[in-house]
Tab-separated table of C-alpha atoms in Angstrom:
chain	number	residue	atom	x	y	z
A	27	UNK	CA	35.529	-6.537	26.370
A	28	UNK	CA	32.164	-8.050	27.560
A	29	UNK	CA	29.348	-8.554	25.096
A	30	UNK	CA	26.918	-5.786	25.744
A	31	UNK	CA	23.184	-5.822	24.769
A	32	UNK	CA	22.306	-3.136	22.011
A	33	UNK	CA	19.252	-1.469	22.629
A	34	UNK	CA	17.295	-0.654	19.365
A	35	UNK	CA	14.412	1.758	18.595
A	36	UNK	CA	12.107	2.624	15.623
A	37	UNK	CA	10.074	5.562	14.521
A	38	UNK	CA	6.799	5.554	13.076
A	39	UNK	CA	6.011	9.148	11.718
A	40	UNK	CA	2.302	9.205	10.933
A	41	UNK	CA	1.117	12.044	8.839
A	42	UNK	CA	-0.051	12.905	5.250
A	43	UNK	CA	1.477	15.989	5.506
A	44	UNK	CA	5.181	14.754	5.705
A	45	UNK	CA	4.448	12.455	2.784
A	46	UNK	CA	3.172	15.330	0.484
A	47	UNK	CA	6.043	17.240	1.154
A	48	UNK	CA	3.792	20.220	2.763
A	49	UNK	CA	5.568	19.545	6.218
A	50	UNK	CA	9.376	18.968	6.745
A	51	UNK	CA	9.613	16.626	9.514
A	52	UNK	CA	11.851	17.693	12.525
A	53	UNK	CA	11.313	14.773	14.854
A	54	UNK	CA	13.575	12.280	13.634
A	55	UNK	CA	16.137	14.299	13.674
A	56	UNK	CA	15.431	15.046	17.318
A	57	UNK	CA	14.739	11.583	18.412
A	58	UNK	CA	17.588	10.231	16.645
A	59	UNK	CA	20.183	12.366	18.444
A	60	UNK	CA	18.722	12.035	21.797
A	61	UNK	CA	18.510	8.306	21.517
A	62	UNK	CA	22.093	8.201	20.408
A	63	UNK	CA	22.915	9.854	23.462
A	64	UNK	CA	21.037	7.626	25.593
A	65	UNK	CA	22.692	4.626	24.217
A	66	UNK	CA	19.746	3.430	22.218
A	67	UNK	CA	20.210	2.626	18.323
A	68	UNK	CA	17.775	3.809	16.076
A	69	UNK	CA	17.454	1.093	13.603
A	70	UNK	CA	14.485	2.120	11.305
A	71	UNK	CA	11.959	5.053	10.840
A	72	UNK	CA	8.748	4.726	8.632
A	73	UNK	CA	6.799	7.672	7.374
A	74	UNK	CA	3.299	6.413	6.849
A	75	UNK	CA	-0.249	7.981	5.990
A	76	UNK	CA	-3.070	8.646	8.398
A	77	UNK	CA	-4.461	5.101	7.399
A	78	UNK	CA	-5.324	2.504	9.943
A	79	UNK	CA	-4.054	-0.658	8.248
A	80	UNK	CA	-0.505	1.199	7.720
A	81	UNK	CA	-0.338	2.139	11.240
A	82	UNK	CA	-1.174	-1.088	12.635
A	83	UNK	CA	1.184	-2.689	10.347
A	84	UNK	CA	4.356	-0.727	11.248
A	85	UNK	CA	3.442	-0.610	14.779
A	86	UNK	CA	3.258	-4.274	14.928
A	87	UNK	CA	6.166	-4.926	13.065
A	88	UNK	CA	8.690	-2.504	14.959
A	89	UNK	CA	7.177	-3.675	18.157
A	90	UNK	CA	7.991	-7.228	17.617
A	91	UNK	CA	11.593	-6.435	16.337
A	92	UNK	CA	12.667	-3.452	18.371
A	93	UNK	CA	13.177	-2.499	22.093
A	94	UNK	CA	11.513	0.848	21.756
A	95	UNK	CA	8.966	2.328	19.242
A	96	UNK	CA	8.049	5.862	19.136
A	97	UNK	CA	5.099	7.170	17.205
A	98	UNK	CA	4.695	10.871	16.300
A	99	UNK	CA	1.553	12.629	15.063
A	100	UNK	CA	-2.248	11.890	14.951
A	101	UNK	CA	-3.334	12.317	18.580
A	102	UNK	CA	-5.000	15.676	18.085
A	103	UNK	CA	-8.650	16.248	18.035
A	104	UNK	CA	-9.246	16.269	14.080
A	105	UNK	CA	-10.987	13.357	12.219
A	106	UNK	CA	-7.810	12.136	10.652
A	107	UNK	CA	-6.485	11.821	14.167
A	108	UNK	CA	-6.382	8.175	14.258
A	109	UNK	CA	-3.189	6.891	15.975
A	110	UNK	CA	-4.706	6.077	19.253
A	111	UNK	CA	-7.614	4.026	17.895
A	112	UNK	CA	-5.071	2.327	15.431
A	113	UNK	CA	-2.811	1.398	18.618
A	114	UNK	CA	-5.398	-0.082	20.467
A	115	UNK	CA	-6.555	-2.157	17.537
A	116	UNK	CA	-2.733	-3.413	16.683
A	117	UNK	CA	-2.887	-4.742	20.459
A	118	UNK	CA	-6.226	-6.058	20.378
A	119	UNK	CA	-7.353	-3.614	23.242
A	120	UNK	CA	-10.432	-1.435	23.378
A	121	UNK	CA	-10.181	2.358	23.325
A	122	UNK	CA	-11.402	4.000	26.393
A	123	UNK	CA	-11.850	7.433	27.857
A	124	UNK	CA	-9.049	7.882	30.629
A	125	UNK	CA	-10.187	9.982	33.630
A	126	UNK	CA	-7.090	10.985	34.413
A	127	UNK	CA	-6.347	12.123	30.725
A	128	UNK	CA	-9.839	13.990	30.692
A	129	UNK	CA	-8.891	15.864	33.571
A	130	UNK	CA	-5.656	16.978	32.028
A	131	UNK	CA	-7.381	17.934	28.777
A	132	UNK	CA	-10.249	20.106	30.781
A	133	UNK	CA	-7.415	21.704	32.754
A	134	UNK	CA	-6.213	23.503	29.493
A	135	UNK	CA	-9.404	25.150	28.832
A	136	UNK	CA	-10.878	28.311	30.962
A	137	UNK	CA	-14.667	27.695	30.211
A	138	UNK	CA	-16.227	24.209	30.117
A	139	UNK	CA	-18.118	25.145	26.504
A	140	UNK	CA	-14.417	24.935	25.142
A	141	UNK	CA	-13.846	21.592	25.885
A	142	UNK	CA	-15.886	19.998	22.761
A	143	UNK	CA	-16.376	16.308	22.204
A	144	UNK	CA	-13.385	16.578	19.297
A	145	UNK	CA	-10.916	17.776	22.164
A	146	UNK	CA	-12.182	15.209	24.450
A	147	UNK	CA	-11.304	12.684	21.847
A	148	UNK	CA	-7.735	13.409	23.301
A	149	UNK	CA	-8.819	11.757	26.559
A	150	UNK	CA	-9.304	8.386	24.691
A	151	UNK	CA	-6.412	5.762	25.008
A	152	UNK	CA	-6.097	2.392	24.732
A	153	UNK	CA	-7.187	0.268	27.907
A	154	UNK	CA	-3.793	-0.566	29.724
A	155	UNK	CA	-1.794	2.371	28.541
A	156	UNK	CA	0.397	4.687	30.969
A	157	UNK	CA	-0.031	8.229	30.500
A	158	UNK	CA	3.064	10.389	29.440
A	159	UNK	CA	2.741	13.806	30.702
A	160	UNK	CA	2.387	16.788	28.669
A	161	UNK	CA	3.738	20.228	30.354
A	162	UNK	CA	2.767	22.178	27.392
A	163	UNK	CA	-0.878	21.712	26.009
A	164	UNK	CA	-1.582	19.091	28.899
A	165	UNK	CA	-3.400	16.323	26.267
A	166	UNK	CA	-1.104	13.543	27.504
A	167	UNK	CA	1.128	10.996	25.003
A	168	UNK	CA	0.703	7.576	26.368
A	169	UNK	CA	2.631	3.942	26.486
A	170	UNK	CA	1.124	0.777	25.720
A	171	UNK	CA	4.100	-2.159	26.086
A	172	UNK	CA	7.026	-1.048	24.304
A	173	UNK	CA	5.210	1.758	22.223
A	174	UNK	CA	5.648	5.607	22.983
A	175	UNK	CA	2.564	7.478	21.556
A	176	UNK	CA	3.606	11.132	20.836
A	177	UNK	CA	2.068	14.377	19.103
A	178	UNK	CA	3.553	15.404	15.901
A	179	UNK	CA	4.261	19.326	16.826
A	180	UNK	CA	7.973	19.406	17.337
A	181	UNK	CA	7.777	21.450	20.514
A	182	UNK	CA	5.481	19.373	22.407
A	183	UNK	CA	6.765	16.111	21.190
A	184	UNK	CA	10.158	17.024	22.807
A	185	UNK	CA	8.608	18.059	25.910
A	186	UNK	CA	6.918	14.929	26.711
A	187	UNK	CA	9.663	13.194	25.303
A	188	UNK	CA	12.219	14.617	27.827
A	189	UNK	CA	9.702	13.727	30.595
A	190	UNK	CA	9.956	10.146	30.485
A	191	UNK	CA	13.349	9.248	28.068
A	192	UNK	CA	15.638	8.965	31.402
A	193	UNK	CA	13.708	6.135	32.434
A	194	UNK	CA	14.295	4.420	29.168
A	195	UNK	CA	16.771	1.372	29.715
A	196	UNK	CA	19.672	2.222	27.213
A	197	UNK	CA	23.012	0.665	26.548
A	198	UNK	CA	26.151	2.566	26.704
A	199	UNK	CA	25.964	5.822	25.165
A	200	UNK	CA	27.680	6.428	21.875
A	201	UNK	CA	31.189	8.235	21.908
A	202	UNK	CA	31.715	10.554	18.775
A	203	UNK	CA	34.754	12.302	17.390
A	204	UNK	CA	34.471	14.219	13.879
A	205	UNK	CA	37.551	14.927	11.951
A	206	UNK	CA	37.392	17.063	8.881
A	207	UNK	CA	40.043	17.249	5.998
A	208	UNK	CA	40.138	19.447	2.801
A	209	UNK	CA	40.467	16.131	0.648
A	210	UNK	CA	37.756	14.808	-1.705
A	211	UNK	CA	36.247	11.716	-0.400
A	212	UNK	CA	37.406	9.433	-3.068
A	213	UNK	CA	40.988	10.208	-2.035
A	214	UNK	CA	40.346	9.278	1.511
A	215	UNK	CA	38.041	6.082	1.014
A	216	UNK	CA	40.665	3.555	0.457
A	217	UNK	CA	42.545	4.073	3.565
A	218	UNK	CA	39.707	5.232	5.467
A	219	UNK	CA	37.981	1.606	4.620
A	220	UNK	CA	41.459	-0.204	5.711
A	221	UNK	CA	40.862	1.353	9.166
A	222	UNK	CA	37.347	0.318	9.431
A	223	UNK	CA	38.325	-3.276	8.645
A	224	UNK	CA	40.679	-3.187	11.708
A	225	UNK	CA	38.286	-1.901	14.066
A	226	UNK	CA	34.932	-3.855	12.949
A	227	UNK	CA	33.129	-3.012	15.923
A	228	UNK	CA	33.203	0.761	15.302
A	229	UNK	CA	30.729	2.918	13.247
A	230	UNK	CA	32.985	5.352	10.662
A	231	UNK	CA	30.923	7.396	8.419
A	232	UNK	CA	32.429	9.687	5.665
A	233	UNK	CA	30.278	12.942	4.755
A	234	UNK	CA	31.746	14.976	1.665
A	235	UNK	CA	30.938	18.690	1.253
A	236	UNK	CA	31.906	21.818	-0.781
A	237	UNK	CA	32.892	24.735	0.953
A	238	UNK	CA	34.054	27.999	-0.974
A	239	UNK	CA	34.830	25.797	-3.953
A	240	UNK	CA	36.848	23.464	-1.839
A	241	UNK	CA	35.944	19.683	-1.671
A	242	UNK	CA	36.548	18.648	1.896
A	243	UNK	CA	35.073	15.201	3.979
A	244	UNK	CA	33.906	15.208	7.668
A	245	UNK	CA	34.974	11.583	8.953
A	246	UNK	CA	32.835	10.633	11.812
A	247	UNK	CA	34.118	8.003	14.406
A	248	UNK	CA	31.678	6.484	16.818
A	249	UNK	CA	32.094	3.474	19.571
A	250	UNK	CA	30.679	3.182	22.923
A	251	UNK	CA	34.200	2.850	24.151
A	252	UNK	CA	36.105	6.244	24.149
A	253	UNK	CA	39.581	4.812	24.278
A	254	UNK	CA	38.519	3.286	20.807
A	255	UNK	CA	37.299	6.352	19.707
A	256	UNK	CA	40.461	8.216	20.635
A	257	UNK	CA	42.528	5.308	18.976
A	258	UNK	CA	40.550	6.064	15.546
A	259	UNK	CA	41.060	9.539	15.895
A	260	UNK	CA	44.771	9.075	16.172
A	261	UNK	CA	44.829	6.680	12.863
A	262	UNK	CA	42.531	9.077	10.813
A	263	UNK	CA	44.815	12.244	11.685
A	264	UNK	CA	47.743	10.307	10.864
A	265	UNK	CA	45.825	8.976	7.484
A	266	UNK	CA	45.018	12.707	6.794
A	267	UNK	CA	48.773	13.924	7.152
A	268	UNK	CA	49.694	10.997	5.040
A	269	UNK	CA	47.888	12.084	2.014
A	270	UNK	CA	49.340	15.580	2.494
A	271	UNK	CA	46.585	17.609	4.131
A	272	UNK	CA	45.772	18.484	7.621
A	273	UNK	CA	42.955	17.162	9.848
A	274	UNK	CA	40.770	19.772	11.818
A	275	UNK	CA	38.636	18.878	14.644
A	276	UNK	CA	36.121	21.325	16.715
B	23	UNK	CA	-16.340	10.223	-12.509
B	24	UNK	CA	-14.615	7.299	-14.023
B	25	UNK	CA	-12.385	5.531	-11.732
B	26	UNK	CA	-8.720	6.254	-12.221
B	27	UNK	CA	-5.602	4.248	-11.389
B	28	UNK	CA	-3.698	6.063	-8.624
B	29	UNK	CA	-0.003	5.510	-8.986
B	30	UNK	CA	1.977	4.974	-5.674
B	31	UNK	CA	5.392	5.614	-4.767
B	32	UNK	CA	7.804	4.843	-1.802
B	33	UNK	CA	10.987	6.213	-0.963
B	34	UNK	CA	14.113	4.274	1.000
B	35	UNK	CA	16.099	6.586	2.544
B	36	UNK	CA	19.652	4.790	3.158
B	37	UNK	CA	21.779	6.439	5.723
B	38	UNK	CA	23.303	6.124	9.259
B	39	UNK	CA	23.657	9.668	9.383
B	40	UNK	CA	20.032	10.343	9.256
B	41	UNK	CA	19.096	7.749	11.822
B	42	UNK	CA	21.853	8.997	14.225
B	43	UNK	CA	20.140	12.810	13.971
B	44	UNK	CA	23.656	14.234	12.673
B	45	UNK	CA	21.945	15.045	8.934
B	46	UNK	CA	18.500	16.561	8.513
B	47	UNK	CA	16.911	14.717	5.579
B	48	UNK	CA	15.660	17.325	2.954
B	49	UNK	CA	15.020	14.571	0.142
B	50	UNK	CA	11.617	13.291	1.333
B	51	UNK	CA	10.251	16.870	1.280
B	52	UNK	CA	11.566	17.475	-2.255
B	53	UNK	CA	10.457	14.233	-3.411
B	54	UNK	CA	6.976	14.408	-1.599
B	55	UNK	CA	6.376	17.569	-3.358
B	56	UNK	CA	7.371	16.673	-6.817
B	57	UNK	CA	5.780	13.394	-7.142
B	58	UNK	CA	2.299	14.956	-5.612
B	59	UNK	CA	2.661	17.655	-8.531
B	60	UNK	CA	3.309	14.577	-10.866
B	61	UNK	CA	0.137	12.811	-9.674
B	62	UNK	CA	1.870	10.077	-8.044
B	63	UNK	CA	1.113	9.483	-4.356
B	64	UNK	CA	3.869	8.783	-1.873
B	65	UNK	CA	2.394	6.043	0.288
B	66	UNK	CA	5.479	5.277	2.391
B	67	UNK	CA	9.165	6.426	3.260
B	68	UNK	CA	11.406	4.182	5.164
B	69	UNK	CA	14.674	5.439	6.857
B	70	UNK	CA	17.276	2.699	7.261
B	71	UNK	CA	20.917	2.054	7.807
B	72	UNK	CA	23.605	1.206	5.361
B	73	UNK	CA	23.111	-2.317	6.073
B	74	UNK	CA	22.748	-5.073	3.186
B	75	UNK	CA	19.905	-7.026	4.622
B	76	UNK	CA	18.051	-3.733	5.480
B	77	UNK	CA	18.362	-2.288	2.003
B	78	UNK	CA	17.240	-5.671	0.336
B	79	UNK	CA	14.288	-6.109	2.822
B	80	UNK	CA	12.853	-2.509	2.128
B	81	UNK	CA	13.565	-2.363	-1.489
B	82	UNK	CA	11.903	-5.711	-2.184
B	83	UNK	CA	8.882	-5.078	0.001
B	84	UNK	CA	8.178	-1.652	-1.651
B	85	UNK	CA	8.968	-2.656	-5.297
B	86	UNK	CA	6.634	-5.466	-4.879
B	87	UNK	CA	3.758	-3.188	-3.333
B	88	UNK	CA	4.307	0.036	-5.100
B	89	UNK	CA	4.378	1.487	-8.642
B	90	UNK	CA	7.755	3.417	-7.995
B	91	UNK	CA	10.507	2.986	-5.506
B	92	UNK	CA	13.331	5.809	-5.316
B	93	UNK	CA	16.204	4.941	-3.096
B	94	UNK	CA	18.675	8.140	-1.829
B	95	UNK	CA	22.095	7.420	-0.522
B	96	UNK	CA	24.828	5.161	-0.478
B	97	UNK	CA	26.261	5.183	-3.961
B	98	UNK	CA	29.466	7.175	-3.389
B	99	UNK	CA	33.005	5.883	-3.304
B	100	UNK	CA	33.447	4.919	0.251
B	101	UNK	CA	33.260	1.475	1.910
B	102	UNK	CA	29.551	2.269	3.447
B	103	UNK	CA	28.244	3.079	-0.175
B	104	UNK	CA	26.617	-0.668	-0.718
B	105	UNK	CA	23.606	0.625	-2.290
B	106	UNK	CA	24.273	-0.846	-5.810
B	107	UNK	CA	25.606	-3.996	-4.586
B	108	UNK	CA	22.468	-4.569	-2.335
B	109	UNK	CA	19.862	-3.781	-5.071
B	110	UNK	CA	22.014	-6.144	-7.560
B	111	UNK	CA	21.219	-8.679	-4.828
B	112	UNK	CA	17.632	-7.775	-4.094
B	113	UNK	CA	16.959	-8.795	-7.570
B	114	UNK	CA	19.432	-11.766	-7.713
B	115	UNK	CA	21.537	-10.115	-10.606
B	116	UNK	CA	25.309	-9.393	-10.551
B	117	UNK	CA	27.334	-5.959	-10.106
B	118	UNK	CA	29.000	-5.184	-13.191
B	119	UNK	CA	31.123	-2.328	-14.328
B	120	UNK	CA	29.004	-0.219	-16.807
B	121	UNK	CA	31.619	1.001	-19.745
B	122	UNK	CA	29.079	3.985	-20.096
B	123	UNK	CA	29.009	4.800	-16.487
B	124	UNK	CA	32.749	4.398	-16.285
B	125	UNK	CA	33.361	6.766	-19.207
B	126	UNK	CA	31.192	9.384	-17.082
B	127	UNK	CA	32.821	8.926	-14.041
B	128	UNK	CA	36.355	9.155	-15.513
B	129	UNK	CA	35.165	12.411	-17.164
B	130	UNK	CA	34.646	14.212	-13.905
B	131	UNK	CA	38.449	14.313	-13.244
B	132	UNK	CA	41.212	16.155	-14.836
B	133	UNK	CA	44.065	13.841	-14.228
B	134	UNK	CA	44.158	9.969	-14.806
B	135	UNK	CA	45.596	9.371	-11.275
B	136	UNK	CA	42.387	10.823	-9.888
B	137	UNK	CA	40.164	8.371	-10.929
B	138	UNK	CA	41.011	5.924	-7.910
B	139	UNK	CA	39.552	2.253	-7.532
B	140	UNK	CA	37.148	3.727	-4.779
B	141	UNK	CA	35.672	6.201	-7.509
B	142	UNK	CA	35.393	3.728	-10.209
B	143	UNK	CA	33.129	1.667	-7.771
B	144	UNK	CA	30.556	4.490	-8.825
B	145	UNK	CA	30.447	2.819	-12.374
B	146	UNK	CA	29.327	-0.564	-10.924
B	147	UNK	CA	25.861	-1.107	-11.445
B	148	UNK	CA	23.499	-4.092	-11.192
B	149	UNK	CA	23.455	-5.881	-14.484
B	150	UNK	CA	20.382	-4.657	-16.805
B	151	UNK	CA	20.071	-1.293	-15.083
B	152	UNK	CA	19.801	1.916	-16.981
B	153	UNK	CA	21.627	4.574	-16.035
B	154	UNK	CA	20.001	8.038	-15.044
B	155	UNK	CA	21.988	11.167	-15.904
B	156	UNK	CA	24.012	13.292	-13.446
B	157	UNK	CA	24.700	16.722	-14.850
B	158	UNK	CA	26.498	17.994	-11.846
B	159	UNK	CA	29.028	15.551	-10.400
B	160	UNK	CA	28.755	12.836	-13.507
B	161	UNK	CA	28.495	9.789	-11.677
B	162	UNK	CA	25.110	8.426	-12.763
B	163	UNK	CA	22.156	6.886	-10.816
B	164	UNK	CA	20.338	3.960	-12.198
B	165	UNK	CA	17.079	2.253	-12.599
B	166	UNK	CA	16.347	-1.184	-12.215
B	167	UNK	CA	12.756	-2.303	-12.760
B	168	UNK	CA	10.639	0.190	-10.978
B	169	UNK	CA	13.361	0.970	-8.389
B	170	UNK	CA	15.196	4.527	-9.520
B	171	UNK	CA	18.656	4.860	-7.319
B	172	UNK	CA	19.712	8.445	-6.480
B	173	UNK	CA	22.513	9.947	-4.429
B	174	UNK	CA	21.839	11.357	-1.127
B	175	UNK	CA	23.273	14.477	-1.646
B	176	UNK	CA	20.320	16.849	-2.159
B	177	UNK	CA	21.457	18.916	-5.137
B	178	UNK	CA	22.597	16.159	-7.171
B	179	UNK	CA	19.577	13.822	-6.071
B	180	UNK	CA	17.205	16.765	-7.407
B	181	UNK	CA	19.164	17.335	-10.787
B	182	UNK	CA	19.154	13.500	-11.534
B	183	UNK	CA	15.519	13.243	-10.542
B	184	UNK	CA	14.587	16.158	-12.912
B	185	UNK	CA	16.347	14.743	-15.744
B	186	UNK	CA	13.868	11.555	-15.847
B	187	UNK	CA	10.615	12.473	-13.731
B	188	UNK	CA	8.765	13.812	-16.458
B	189	UNK	CA	8.956	10.278	-18.147
B	190	UNK	CA	7.022	8.561	-15.068
B	191	UNK	CA	3.584	7.518	-15.831
B	192	UNK	CA	1.531	9.623	-12.910
B	193	UNK	CA	-1.993	10.022	-12.598
B	194	UNK	CA	-3.925	13.181	-12.519
B	195	UNK	CA	-1.853	15.898	-10.488
B	196	UNK	CA	-3.425	16.695	-7.255
B	197	UNK	CA	-5.155	20.036	-6.902
B	198	UNK	CA	-4.649	21.960	-3.828
B	199	UNK	CA	-6.167	25.058	-1.836
B	200	UNK	CA	-5.200	26.218	1.773
B	201	UNK	CA	-7.517	28.278	3.827
B	202	UNK	CA	-6.543	29.728	7.165
B	203	UNK	CA	-8.580	30.246	9.940
B	204	UNK	CA	-7.625	32.229	13.155
B	205	UNK	CA	-9.676	29.529	15.011
B	206	UNK	CA	-7.978	26.661	17.219
B	207	UNK	CA	-8.327	23.152	15.615
B	208	UNK	CA	-10.889	21.834	18.268
B	209	UNK	CA	-13.364	24.471	17.247
B	210	UNK	CA	-13.476	23.778	13.501
B	211	UNK	CA	-12.774	20.006	13.827
B	212	UNK	CA	-16.625	19.014	14.444
B	213	UNK	CA	-17.717	20.582	11.054
B	214	UNK	CA	-14.949	19.968	9.089
B	215	UNK	CA	-15.121	16.135	9.843
B	216	UNK	CA	-18.940	16.651	8.499
B	217	UNK	CA	-17.524	17.978	5.293
B	218	UNK	CA	-15.245	15.271	4.741
B	219	UNK	CA	-17.823	12.763	5.215
B	220	UNK	CA	-19.867	14.186	2.461
B	221	UNK	CA	-16.523	14.409	0.237
B	222	UNK	CA	-15.166	10.700	0.910
B	223	UNK	CA	-12.790	10.929	-2.020
B	224	UNK	CA	-11.136	14.278	-0.763
B	225	UNK	CA	-7.976	14.536	1.327
B	226	UNK	CA	-8.591	17.097	4.014
B	227	UNK	CA	-5.913	18.050	6.408
B	228	UNK	CA	-5.869	20.490	9.205
B	229	UNK	CA	-2.932	21.878	10.902
B	230	UNK	CA	-2.922	23.906	14.078
B	231	UNK	CA	-0.527	26.670	14.425
B	232	UNK	CA	0.356	29.724	16.932
B	233	UNK	CA	1.016	33.085	15.710
B	234	UNK	CA	1.713	36.146	17.765
B	235	UNK	CA	-0.057	34.353	20.705
B	236	UNK	CA	-3.162	33.715	18.606
B	237	UNK	CA	-4.218	30.060	17.712
B	238	UNK	CA	-5.110	29.121	14.147
B	239	UNK	CA	-5.418	26.433	11.657
B	240	UNK	CA	-4.449	25.980	8.147
B	241	UNK	CA	-7.148	23.775	6.229
B	242	UNK	CA	-5.727	21.872	3.336
B	243	UNK	CA	-8.216	20.477	0.573
B	244	UNK	CA	-6.869	18.106	-1.943
B	245	UNK	CA	-8.301	16.206	-4.911
B	246	UNK	CA	-7.179	15.842	-8.216
B	247	UNK	CA	-10.633	17.331	-9.586
B	248	UNK	CA	-10.299	21.144	-9.266
B	249	UNK	CA	-14.171	21.666	-9.308
B	250	UNK	CA	-14.469	19.687	-6.124
B	251	UNK	CA	-11.662	21.566	-4.644
B	252	UNK	CA	-13.438	24.790	-5.259
B	253	UNK	CA	-16.693	23.306	-3.752
B	254	UNK	CA	-14.718	22.290	-0.776
B	255	UNK	CA	-13.008	25.637	-0.320
B	256	UNK	CA	-16.650	27.370	-0.866
B	257	UNK	CA	-17.842	24.922	1.928
B	258	UNK	CA	-15.053	25.460	4.225
B	259	UNK	CA	-15.368	29.250	4.054
B	260	UNK	CA	-18.741	29.238	4.947
B	261	UNK	CA	-18.123	27.084	7.982
B	262	UNK	CA	-15.296	29.451	9.039
B	263	UNK	CA	-17.756	32.381	8.834
B	264	UNK	CA	-20.416	30.518	10.621
B	265	UNK	CA	-18.057	30.126	13.469
B	266	UNK	CA	-17.596	34.012	13.642
B	267	UNK	CA	-14.367	33.972	12.038
B	268	UNK	CA	-12.989	35.125	8.705
B	269	UNK	CA	-11.185	32.886	5.934
B	270	UNK	CA	-7.790	33.698	4.492
B	271	UNK	CA	-6.437	32.471	1.543
B	272	UNK	CA	-3.096	33.123	-0.213
């Protein structure tokens, strides 16, 4: 098999409300699943406060080391929405009012007096950024170099992401099969590890659960090559039978 | 007001299943809320894969810069459970089988043959670590220096955390009030920012929502001093009334 480049990504979740436990983040799960399907491997997530030095540090670090960086949160109209200014500073460019972004922000309000200075802040982006279309509330996200800046509200974040994600250059999508056994993880792990050692390029995971008082384990098999995933599934099913149990698969 | 030390914490979530979007992490929200109540400020979360270099890098970084570090995940019996070995390497100590941990792990199984080598791996901890009691499934977490190593399964993670968290030395607990207005965030933000500027030590957040087609905003007011929170609440309620609306508070 030819060596393929693996495209990598990171997410920076910007928001005190996630760190304080007030809000349950939902964006990591959404982006993790979507990137996986696009063949891009999510390598790291950092959840950081609305603090300029923290945003600059995380974004610079990830932008250098990964192919794509996605930030969520901190691009609304309030005083703690400092993401755009921080990204501009991270890359040493000015924050400028973008005329097209201003037109879009204004288009979301019926009366001119509703377009407050605070709301117009949402039209300020780093110089050189490309706008990312927001079909719901108009105020756009933006892209600067390999950094994609998105809002924190899941429905809007998703709508913006779906508008550009198919233009991202990914690798081969990851193929997955999940096989469930009503056996505890500790019983499966020796043989499962042996299978992993024979397929070093595959990503095998095991996730224990308890259902109606019975211990069970979901074995997740991942590889970019469907034939390898199918060969792994065959081995895992045999393994489960050899331990006196039955494999289940949706 | 006397200057008080602010105790800080970080969380390292170890797990490919969170990065792939397969699993929704619940531990950050739990620990974020609990630390907040204990007066410890959660400064950063990193979600990283089950990869030794990633674990060593994140743990060393946070252990140096923060008062407390909590890791979740990767201390079970399977081949991808490499957290204990990685933490040992991060601090340059050996991984050793702890007799008390071995006794605890064995106590969870009725028959000796159930105590597989894979399960006994859960009794291996870095030399010098202190065990953290697990009242549910016995296999303990552990503490090494300022790093607390916990499992990923929320119910067990929580049970272990509740067993030691009251011994953590925190600061003053954070007091919070939340005031809701049926006004869009963009209308509130100018005056809200002005209030923030007069209370630089307070942590003010605003969180927009849509309910039954009406835009609203929750304003969250936080400070270690209850009197300051109450003064802020008074100002915010006045501000909402001055904008022609009514404040709501649970």
